[in-house]
Amino acid sequence: EAGVTQSPTHLIKTRGQQATLRCSPISGHTSVYWYQQALGLGLQFLLWYDEGEERNRGNFPPRFSGRQFPNYSSELNVNALELEDSALYLCASSVRAAFYGYTFGSGTRLTVV
Amino acid sequence: AQSVTQLGSHVSVSEGALVLLRCNYSSSVPPYLFWYVQYPNQGLQLLLKYTSAATLVKGINGFEAEFKKSETSFHLTKPSAHMRDAAEYFCAVSDRGFGNEKLTFGTGTRLTIIP
């Protein structure tokens, strides 16, 4: 069974540009979660999508946005990139039931220069 | 809102020694609790979870954790550390109930194994 796949693995952008990160969940999982892991800050919850709808959002500015497609894959968009957006962005998927826990992808390393 | 606190951002143990990583939760009702491990340049892997069955939960790679309601704790242990256990470990919590599936993570504990 294929795991959660994220692309690209690495992404280098210039300050002010836009970044698009993609995530494909495990087959049968309807929920996709995005987390930011910046150096020294742990995992910060960004967004949760389920059945194509945004279900919850973390404490991030509106320039962080995303969507979920009918096949449950998802993309995260970060507009007007700032240097502090440099981080590992992790996507996770699950069925919509908290006790199952998540399955994580390997992440996209975003570097803003 | 639920939260978890991991005591000790860095823990070092000798190979073969007991591993103890601490996690305390804050929640008004017993939550779901999880431990994840992250190896360098990788995503997180689920080690074990507590979902209100047995309070002593066994996970992968020889790890286990005990849910103690009276202490609001969910500490992770392993009787004998191995070099391959060197990684970062995250405790996470989720409220029960539909609509509360978001996991909140602790700040992580980096485990170093001394040969």
mmCIF file of C-alpha atoms in Angstrom:
data_model
loop_
_atom_site.group_PDB
_atom_site.id
_atom_site.type_symbol
_atom_site.label_atom_id
_atom_site.label_comp_id
_atom_site.label_asym_id
_atom_site.label_seq_id
_atom_site.Cartn_x
_atom_site.Cartn_y
_atom_site.Cartn_z
ATOM 1 C CA GLU A 1 0.000 0.000 0.000
ATOM 2 C CA ALA A 2 1.371 3.390 -0.983
ATOM 3 C CA GLY A 3 1.930 5.761 1.890
ATOM 4 C CA VAL A 4 1.321 9.491 2.034
ATOM 5 C CA THR A 5 3.302 11.124 -0.740
ATOM 6 C CA GLN A 6 4.400 14.736 -0.817
ATOM 7 C CA SER A 7 5.930 16.738 -3.617
ATOM 8 C CA PRO A 8 8.287 18.309 -4.169
ATOM 9 C CA THR A 9 10.800 17.055 -1.643
ATOM 10 C CA HIS A 10 12.669 20.337 -1.633
ATOM 11 C CA LEU A 11 11.601 23.772 -2.789
ATOM 12 C CA ILE A 12 13.620 26.963 -2.899
ATOM 13 C CA LYS A 13 11.776 30.239 -3.385
ATOM 14 C CA THR A 14 12.552 33.890 -3.212
ATOM 15 C CA ARG A 15 10.900 36.158 -0.662
ATOM 16 C CA GLY A 16 7.603 37.468 -2.022
ATOM 17 C CA GLN A 17 7.007 34.519 -4.359
ATOM 18 C CA GLN A 18 4.313 31.869 -4.025
ATOM 19 C CA ALA A 19 4.872 28.211 -3.145
ATOM 20 C CA THR A 20 2.602 25.266 -3.882
ATOM 21 C CA LEU A 21 3.032 22.007 -2.006
ATOM 22 C CA ARG A 22 1.160 18.824 -2.852
ATOM 23 C CA CYS A 23 0.016 15.809 -0.876
ATOM 24 C CA SER A 24 -1.559 12.505 -1.855
ATOM 25 C CA PRO A 25 -3.186 10.622 1.031
ATOM 26 C CA ILE A 26 -3.389 6.925 1.619
ATOM 27 C CA SER A 27 -6.159 5.291 -0.353
ATOM 28 C CA GLY A 28 -9.362 5.340 1.684
ATOM 29 C CA HIS A 29 -8.324 8.292 3.842
ATOM 30 C CA THR A 30 -10.606 11.294 3.497
ATOM 31 C CA SER A 31 -8.850 13.678 5.889
ATOM 32 C CA VAL A 32 -5.651 15.576 5.118
ATOM 33 C CA TYR A 33 -3.769 17.648 7.675
ATOM 34 C CA TRP A 34 -0.956 20.133 7.113
ATOM 35 C CA TYR A 35 1.653 20.992 9.728
ATOM 36 C CA GLN A 36 4.600 23.359 9.704
ATOM 37 C CA GLN A 37 7.766 22.204 11.453
ATOM 38 C CA ALA A 38 10.102 25.147 11.772
ATOM 39 C CA LEU A 39 13.424 24.811 13.521
ATOM 40 C CA GLY A 40 12.917 24.821 17.267
ATOM 41 C CA LEU A 41 9.142 25.331 17.082
ATOM 42 C CA GLY A 42 7.802 21.787 16.968
ATOM 43 C CA LEU A 43 4.809 20.926 14.820
ATOM 44 C CA GLN A 44 2.354 23.748 14.302
ATOM 45 C CA PHE A 45 -1.076 22.860 12.963
ATOM 46 C CA LEU A 46 -1.907 24.654 9.724
ATOM 47 C CA LEU A 47 -5.009 23.211 8.077
ATOM 48 C CA TRP A 48 -7.337 20.240 8.105
ATOM 49 C CA TYR A 49 -9.409 19.162 5.113
ATOM 50 C CA ASP A 50 -12.014 16.446 5.023
ATOM 51 C CA GLU A 51 -14.332 15.499 2.167
ATOM 52 C CA GLY A 52 -13.221 18.554 0.236
ATOM 53 C CA GLU A 53 -14.023 21.039 2.987
ATOM 54 C CA GLU A 54 -11.744 23.026 5.278
ATOM 55 C CA ARG A 55 -12.625 21.772 8.785
ATOM 56 C CA ASN A 56 -10.162 23.613 10.953
ATOM 57 C CA ARG A 57 -7.407 26.152 10.639
ATOM 58 C CA GLY A 58 -4.438 26.944 12.826
ATOM 59 C CA ASN A 59 -3.171 30.323 13.884
ATOM 60 C CA PHE A 60 -1.570 31.274 10.577
ATOM 61 C CA PRO A 61 -2.156 34.308 8.358
ATOM 62 C CA PRO A 62 -4.512 34.098 5.367
ATOM 63 C CA ARG A 63 -1.612 33.872 2.927
ATOM 64 C CA PHE A 64 -1.481 30.215 3.971
ATOM 65 C CA SER A 65 -4.306 28.503 2.139
ATOM 66 C CA GLY A 66 -5.097 25.245 0.489
ATOM 67 C CA ARG A 67 -7.696 22.973 -0.924
ATOM 68 C CA GLN A 68 -8.654 19.348 -1.205
ATOM 69 C CA PHE A 69 -9.580 17.777 -4.497
ATOM 70 C CA PRO A 70 -12.315 15.194 -5.213
ATOM 71 C CA ASN A 71 -9.703 12.419 -5.103
ATOM 72 C CA TYR A 72 -8.793 13.656 -1.572
ATOM 73 C CA SER A 73 -5.362 14.885 -2.581
ATOM 74 C CA SER A 74 -4.511 18.317 -1.309
ATOM 75 C CA GLU A 75 -2.333 21.289 -1.984
ATOM 76 C CA LEU A 76 -1.001 23.959 0.307
ATOM 77 C CA ASN A 77 -0.342 27.413 -1.074
ATOM 78 C CA VAL A 78 1.801 29.988 0.620
ATOM 79 C CA ASN A 79 1.636 33.464 -0.889
ATOM 80 C CA ALA A 80 3.965 36.402 -0.382
ATOM 81 C CA LEU A 81 6.667 34.187 1.080
ATOM 82 C CA GLU A 82 8.643 35.469 4.030
ATOM 83 C CA LEU A 83 11.997 34.229 5.283
ATOM 84 C CA GLU A 84 10.371 32.778 8.404
ATOM 85 C CA ASP A 85 8.220 30.516 6.242
ATOM 86 C CA SER A 86 11.301 28.353 5.748
ATOM 87 C CA ALA A 87 10.392 25.035 7.345
ATOM 88 C CA LEU A 88 9.527 21.409 6.793
ATOM 89 C CA TYR A 89 5.875 21.143 5.785
ATOM 90 C CA LEU A 90 4.334 17.839 6.736
ATOM 91 C CA CYS A 91 1.151 16.379 5.363
ATOM 92 C CA ALA A 92 -0.735 13.611 7.118
ATOM 93 C CA SER A 93 -3.840 11.651 6.267
ATOM 94 C CA SER A 94 -6.362 9.605 8.205
ATOM 95 C CA VAL A 95 -9.870 8.308 8.149
ATOM 96 C CA ARG A 96 -12.134 10.722 9.960
ATOM 97 C CA ALA A 97 -11.900 9.208 13.391
ATOM 98 C CA ALA A 98 -9.494 10.583 15.945
ATOM 99 C CA PHE A 99 -8.454 7.314 17.510
ATOM 100 C CA TYR A 100 -6.779 6.011 14.371
ATOM 101 C CA GLY A 101 -4.055 8.620 14.454
ATOM 102 C CA TYR A 102 -2.367 9.992 11.377
ATOM 103 C CA THR A 103 -0.015 8.651 8.731
ATOM 104 C CA PHE A 104 2.570 11.232 7.769
ATOM 105 C CA GLY A 105 4.404 11.898 4.553
ATOM 106 C CA SER A 106 8.118 12.669 4.485
ATOM 107 C CA GLY A 107 7.524 16.373 4.046
ATOM 108 C CA THR A 108 8.505 19.206 1.755
ATOM 109 C CA ARG A 109 11.482 21.287 2.819
ATOM 110 C CA LEU A 110 10.718 24.885 1.845
ATOM 111 C CA THR A 111 13.577 27.334 1.876
ATOM 112 C CA VAL A 112 12.885 31.025 1.334
ATOM 113 C CA VAL A 113 15.866 33.139 0.354
ATOM 114 C CA ALA B 1 -8.114 23.389 24.400
ATOM 115 C CA GLN B 2 -6.155 20.218 24.911
ATOM 116 C CA SER B 3 -2.373 20.361 25.082
ATOM 117 C CA VAL B 4 0.610 18.209 25.939
ATOM 118 C CA THR B 5 3.843 19.068 27.701
ATOM 119 C CA GLN B 6 6.985 17.092 27.091
ATOM 120 C CA LEU B 7 9.491 17.445 29.906
ATOM 121 C CA GLY B 8 13.036 17.568 28.631
ATOM 122 C CA SER B 9 13.837 18.674 25.106
ATOM 123 C CA HIS B 10 16.935 16.464 25.123
ATOM 124 C CA VAL B 11 17.431 13.101 26.809
ATOM 125 C CA SER B 12 20.604 11.016 26.665
ATOM 126 C CA VAL B 13 20.818 7.401 27.772
ATOM 127 C CA SER B 14 23.451 4.718 27.441
ATOM 128 C CA GLU B 15 22.899 1.827 25.086
ATOM 129 C CA GLY B 16 21.074 -0.890 27.028
ATOM 130 C CA ALA B 17 19.698 1.502 29.635
ATOM 131 C CA LEU B 18 16.071 2.347 30.320
ATOM 132 C CA VAL B 19 14.472 4.982 28.136
ATOM 133 C CA LEU B 20 11.901 7.253 29.790
ATOM 134 C CA LEU B 21 10.357 10.139 27.876
ATOM 135 C CA ARG B 22 7.797 12.197 29.744
ATOM 136 C CA CYS B 23 4.486 13.557 28.518
ATOM 137 C CA ASN B 24 1.718 15.237 30.487
ATOM 138 C CA TYR B 25 -1.589 16.220 28.981
ATOM 139 C CA SER B 26 -4.112 18.872 29.755
ATOM 140 C CA SER B 27 -7.677 17.988 28.897
ATOM 141 C CA SER B 28 -11.000 18.161 30.669
ATOM 142 C CA VAL B 29 -11.855 14.587 29.717
ATOM 143 C CA PRO B 30 -9.573 11.628 29.000
ATOM 144 C CA PRO B 31 -8.321 12.265 25.486
ATOM 145 C CA TYR B 32 -6.756 10.108 22.836
ATOM 146 C CA LEU B 33 -2.970 10.123 23.245
ATOM 147 C CA PHE B 34 -0.241 9.237 20.793
ATOM 148 C CA TRP B 35 3.518 8.912 20.576
ATOM 149 C CA TYR B 36 5.276 9.504 17.273
ATOM 150 C CA VAL B 37 8.936 9.140 16.310
ATOM 151 C CA GLN B 38 10.769 11.201 13.707
ATOM 152 C CA TYR B 39 14.080 10.083 12.251
ATOM 153 C CA PRO B 40 16.288 12.684 10.544
ATOM 154 C CA ASN B 41 14.861 14.066 7.313
ATOM 155 C CA GLN B 42 11.756 11.938 7.579
ATOM 156 C CA GLY B 43 8.117 12.346 8.505
ATOM 157 C CA LEU B 44 6.581 11.114 11.740
ATOM 158 C CA GLN B 45 5.834 7.461 12.414
ATOM 159 C CA LEU B 46 3.187 6.307 14.884
ATOM 160 C CA LEU B 47 4.726 4.371 17.784
ATOM 161 C CA LEU B 48 1.615 3.716 19.855
ATOM 162 C CA LYS B 49 -1.710 5.175 20.931
ATOM 163 C CA TYR B 50 -4.093 5.206 23.866
ATOM 164 C CA THR B 51 -7.786 5.125 23.035
ATOM 165 C CA SER B 52 -9.286 4.023 26.386
ATOM 166 C CA ALA B 53 -8.788 0.293 26.183
ATOM 167 C CA ALA B 54 -5.885 -0.992 28.304
ATOM 168 C CA THR B 55 -3.977 1.738 30.137
ATOM 169 C CA LEU B 56 -0.651 0.064 29.339
ATOM 170 C CA VAL B 57 -0.128 0.336 25.623
ATOM 171 C CA LYS B 58 2.510 -1.567 23.688
ATOM 172 C CA GLY B 59 3.877 -0.164 20.476
ATOM 173 C CA ILE B 60 6.440 -0.883 17.834
ATOM 174 C CA ASN B 61 10.191 -1.240 18.359
ATOM 175 C CA GLY B 62 9.759 -2.386 21.976
ATOM 176 C CA PHE B 63 8.245 0.858 23.252
ATOM 177 C CA GLU B 64 5.306 1.078 25.619
ATOM 178 C CA ALA B 65 3.427 3.805 27.453
ATOM 179 C CA GLU B 66 1.111 3.901 30.431
ATOM 180 C CA PHE B 67 -1.898 6.170 30.710
ATOM 181 C CA LYS B 68 -2.244 7.496 34.263
ATOM 182 C CA LYS B 69 -5.356 9.600 34.707
ATOM 183 C CA SER B 70 -4.478 10.609 38.268
ATOM 184 C CA GLU B 71 -1.180 12.064 37.056
ATOM 185 C CA THR B 72 -2.455 13.216 33.632
ATOM 186 C CA SER B 73 0.579 11.480 32.180
ATOM 187 C CA PHE B 74 1.421 9.257 29.250
ATOM 188 C CA HIS B 75 5.141 8.560 29.577
ATOM 189 C CA LEU B 76 6.985 6.509 26.968
ATOM 190 C CA THR B 77 9.394 3.794 28.063
ATOM 191 C CA LYS B 78 11.672 1.146 26.622
ATOM 192 C CA PRO B 79 13.567 -1.276 28.876
ATOM 193 C CA SER B 80 16.790 -1.337 26.879
ATOM 194 C CA ALA B 81 17.898 1.413 24.514
ATOM 195 C CA HIS B 82 19.389 0.616 21.147
ATOM 196 C CA MET B 83 21.448 2.874 18.920
ATOM 197 C CA ARG B 84 18.658 2.866 16.320
ATOM 198 C CA ASP B 85 16.328 4.522 18.864
ATOM 199 C CA ALA B 86 18.149 7.822 18.435
ATOM 200 C CA ALA B 87 15.485 10.141 17.033
ATOM 201 C CA GLU B 88 13.019 12.827 18.038
ATOM 202 C CA TYR B 89 9.878 11.758 19.843
ATOM 203 C CA PHE B 90 6.599 13.634 19.913
ATOM 204 C CA CYS B 91 3.647 13.184 22.213
ATOM 205 C CA ALA B 92 0.271 14.232 20.787
ATOM 206 C CA VAL B 93 -3.290 14.594 22.022
ATOM 207 C CA SER B 94 -6.699 14.664 20.415
ATOM 208 C CA ASP B 95 -10.074 15.266 21.968
ATOM 209 C CA ARG B 96 -12.694 12.609 21.486
ATOM 210 C CA GLY B 97 -15.733 13.188 19.394
ATOM 211 C CA PHE B 98 -16.577 13.948 15.810
ATOM 212 C CA GLY B 99 -15.085 17.217 14.727
ATOM 213 C CA ASN B 100 -12.227 17.087 17.207
ATOM 214 C CA GLU B 101 -9.844 14.999 15.194
ATOM 215 C CA LYS B 102 -7.015 17.525 15.102
ATOM 216 C CA LEU B 103 -3.847 16.362 16.844
ATOM 217 C CA THR B 104 -1.925 18.804 19.004
ATOM 218 C CA PHE B 105 1.734 17.935 19.376
ATOM 219 C CA GLY B 106 4.227 18.545 22.117
ATOM 220 C CA THR B 107 7.501 20.279 21.381
ATOM 221 C CA GLY B 108 9.397 17.022 21.076
ATOM 222 C CA THR B 109 12.207 15.248 22.911
ATOM 223 C CA ARG B 110 15.430 14.443 21.131
ATOM 224 C CA LEU B 111 16.781 11.104 22.315
ATOM 225 C CA THR B 112 20.515 10.474 22.075
ATOM 226 C CA ILE B 113 21.954 7.027 22.693
ATOM 227 C CA ILE B 114 25.450 6.866 24.148
ATOM 228 C CA PRO B 115 27.469 3.850 22.952
#
